[in-house]
Structure formats: C-alpha cells, structure tokens
PDB file of C-alpha atoms in Angstrom:
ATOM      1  CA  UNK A   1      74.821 113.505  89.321  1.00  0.00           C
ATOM      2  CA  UNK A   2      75.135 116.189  87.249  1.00  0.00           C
ATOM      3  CA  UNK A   3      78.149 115.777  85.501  1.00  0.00           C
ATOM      4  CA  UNK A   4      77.387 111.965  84.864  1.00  0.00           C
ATOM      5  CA  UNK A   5      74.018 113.569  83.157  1.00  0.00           C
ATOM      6  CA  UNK A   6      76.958 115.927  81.140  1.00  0.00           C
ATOM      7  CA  UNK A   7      79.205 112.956  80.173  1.00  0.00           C
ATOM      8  CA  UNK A   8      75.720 110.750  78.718  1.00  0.00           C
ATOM      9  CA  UNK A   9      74.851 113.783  76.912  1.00  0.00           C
ATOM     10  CA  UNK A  10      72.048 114.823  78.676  1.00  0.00           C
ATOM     11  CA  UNK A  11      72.698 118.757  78.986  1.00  0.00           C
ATOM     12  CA  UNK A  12      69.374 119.791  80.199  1.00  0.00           C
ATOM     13  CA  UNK A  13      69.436 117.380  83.345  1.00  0.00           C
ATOM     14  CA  UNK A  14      73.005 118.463  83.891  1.00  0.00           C
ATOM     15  CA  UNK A  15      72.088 121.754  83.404  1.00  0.00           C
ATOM     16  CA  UNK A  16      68.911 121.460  86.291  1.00  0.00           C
ATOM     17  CA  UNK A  17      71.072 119.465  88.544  1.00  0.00           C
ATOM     18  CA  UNK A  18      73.644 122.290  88.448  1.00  0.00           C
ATOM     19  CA  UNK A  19      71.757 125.262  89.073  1.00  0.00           C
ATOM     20  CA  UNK A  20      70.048 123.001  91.804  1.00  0.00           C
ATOM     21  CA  UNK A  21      72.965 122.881  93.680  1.00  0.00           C
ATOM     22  CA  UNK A  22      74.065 126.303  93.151  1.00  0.00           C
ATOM     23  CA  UNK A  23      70.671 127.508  94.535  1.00  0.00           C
ATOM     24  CA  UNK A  24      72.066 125.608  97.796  1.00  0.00           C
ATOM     25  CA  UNK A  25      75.434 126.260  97.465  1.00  0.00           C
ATOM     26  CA  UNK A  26      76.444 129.497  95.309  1.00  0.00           C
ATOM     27  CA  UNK A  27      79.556 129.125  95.816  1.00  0.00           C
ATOM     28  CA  UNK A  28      80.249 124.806  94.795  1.00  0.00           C
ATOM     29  CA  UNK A  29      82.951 125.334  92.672  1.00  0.00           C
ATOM     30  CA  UNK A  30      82.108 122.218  90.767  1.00  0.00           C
ATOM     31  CA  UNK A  31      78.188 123.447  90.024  1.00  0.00           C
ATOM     32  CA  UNK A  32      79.707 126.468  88.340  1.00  0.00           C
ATOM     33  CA  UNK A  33      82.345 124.527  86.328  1.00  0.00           C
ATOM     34  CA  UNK A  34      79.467 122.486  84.901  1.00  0.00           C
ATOM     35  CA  UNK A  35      77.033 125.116  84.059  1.00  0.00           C
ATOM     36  CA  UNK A  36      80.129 126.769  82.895  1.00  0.00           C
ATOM     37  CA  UNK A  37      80.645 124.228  80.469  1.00  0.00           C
ATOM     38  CA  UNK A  38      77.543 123.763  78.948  1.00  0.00           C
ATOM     39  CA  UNK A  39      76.734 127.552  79.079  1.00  0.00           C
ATOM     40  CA  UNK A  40      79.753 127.201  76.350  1.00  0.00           C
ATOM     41  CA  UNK A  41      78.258 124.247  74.483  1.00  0.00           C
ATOM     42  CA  UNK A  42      74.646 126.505  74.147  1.00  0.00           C
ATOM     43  CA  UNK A  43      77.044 129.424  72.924  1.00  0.00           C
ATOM     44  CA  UNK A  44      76.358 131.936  76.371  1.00  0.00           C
ATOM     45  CA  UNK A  45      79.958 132.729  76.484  1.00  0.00           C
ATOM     46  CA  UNK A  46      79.249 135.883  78.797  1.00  0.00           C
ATOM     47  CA  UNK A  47      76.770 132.978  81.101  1.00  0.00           C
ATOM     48  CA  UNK A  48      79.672 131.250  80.664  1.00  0.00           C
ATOM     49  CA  UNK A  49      82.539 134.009  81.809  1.00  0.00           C
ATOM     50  CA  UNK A  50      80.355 134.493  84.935  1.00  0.00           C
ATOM     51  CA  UNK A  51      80.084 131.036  86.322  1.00  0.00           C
ATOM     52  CA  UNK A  52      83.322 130.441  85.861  1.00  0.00           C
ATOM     53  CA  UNK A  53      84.527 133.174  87.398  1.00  0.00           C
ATOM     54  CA  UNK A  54      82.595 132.146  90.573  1.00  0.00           C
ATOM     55  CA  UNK A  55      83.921 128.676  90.357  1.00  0.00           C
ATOM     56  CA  UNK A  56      87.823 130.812  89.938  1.00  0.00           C
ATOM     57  CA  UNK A  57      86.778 132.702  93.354  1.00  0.00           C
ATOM     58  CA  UNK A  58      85.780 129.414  95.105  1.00  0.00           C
ATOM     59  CA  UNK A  59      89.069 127.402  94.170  1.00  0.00           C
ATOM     60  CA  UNK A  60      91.845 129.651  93.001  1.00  0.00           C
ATOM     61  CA  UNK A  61      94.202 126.756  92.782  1.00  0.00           C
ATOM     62  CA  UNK A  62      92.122 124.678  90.331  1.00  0.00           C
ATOM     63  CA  UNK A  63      93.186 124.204  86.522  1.00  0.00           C
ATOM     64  CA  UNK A  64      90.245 123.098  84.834  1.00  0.00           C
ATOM     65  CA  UNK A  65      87.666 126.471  85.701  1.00  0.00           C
ATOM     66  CA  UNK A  66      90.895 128.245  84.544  1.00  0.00           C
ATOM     67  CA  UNK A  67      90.873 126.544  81.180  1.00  0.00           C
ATOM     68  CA  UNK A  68      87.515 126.580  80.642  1.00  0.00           C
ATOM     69  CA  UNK A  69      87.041 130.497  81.751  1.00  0.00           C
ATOM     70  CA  UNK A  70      89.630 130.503  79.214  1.00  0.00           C
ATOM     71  CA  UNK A  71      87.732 128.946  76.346  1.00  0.00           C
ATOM     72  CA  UNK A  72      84.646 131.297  77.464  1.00  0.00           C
ATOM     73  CA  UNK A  73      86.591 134.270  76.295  1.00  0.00           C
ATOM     74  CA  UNK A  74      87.940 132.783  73.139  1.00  0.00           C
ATOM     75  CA  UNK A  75      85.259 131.786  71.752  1.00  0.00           C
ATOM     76  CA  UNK A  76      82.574 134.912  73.063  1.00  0.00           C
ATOM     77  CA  UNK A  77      85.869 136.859  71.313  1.00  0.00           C
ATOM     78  CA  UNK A  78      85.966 138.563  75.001  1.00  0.00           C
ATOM     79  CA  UNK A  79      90.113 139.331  74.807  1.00  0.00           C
TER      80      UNK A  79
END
C-alpha cells in the first residue's frame, strides 16, 4: 500500500505505511527501500544511508536498495 501511496504522490501516507511495517517487521527489505526513497526526496540523505543499508542486509542480492543507497551518498556528498 505504501508504495502505491509513493507512485500517486502521496509521501506522507507512504511514508506512515512504511515505518508501520517496519515497526512489525525491521527487517522488510521493501519498507526500508521506500522510506529510503523518500528519506532522499525530503533531503535526509544520512535517514536515507541507514534504511537502505538495512534493506542491503535483508536482501544482498537486490539491485534497486543498491542504487538507491547509492544515490543517498551522492547526493548527502557522503563519498
């Protein structure tokens, strides 16, 4: 639900529906990808670095938390 509330531009509700799931599931790789994201969008790149790290630990054989971790450092200037 979350990520459809992302994709219609609703970044609070994605936002709450993200750290809802993560306060069942820490470790949802998926959760952390999306707060990830829009930590990025609200400019929290080190929010950003963190959650994304988690979602790295969860699923290290996924692209997308790589590339976004990645954009998280580039823009926060964290190189």
């Amino acid at each position: 639900r979350g990520l459809c509330h992302y994709v219609a531009g609703d970044n609070d509700a994605a936002k709450a529906d993200a750290q809802k799931c993560l306060s069942l599931d820490p470790e949802n790789c998926e959760a952390n990808e999306l707060l990830g994201r829009i930590l990025i969008l609200e400019d929290d790149y080190d929010g950003a670095s963190r959650v994304l790290d988690q979602a790295v630990a969860a699923d290290p054989e996924g692209g997308s938390h790589y590339y976004h971790r990645a954009r998280a450092c580039v823009y926060g200037e964290q190189y």
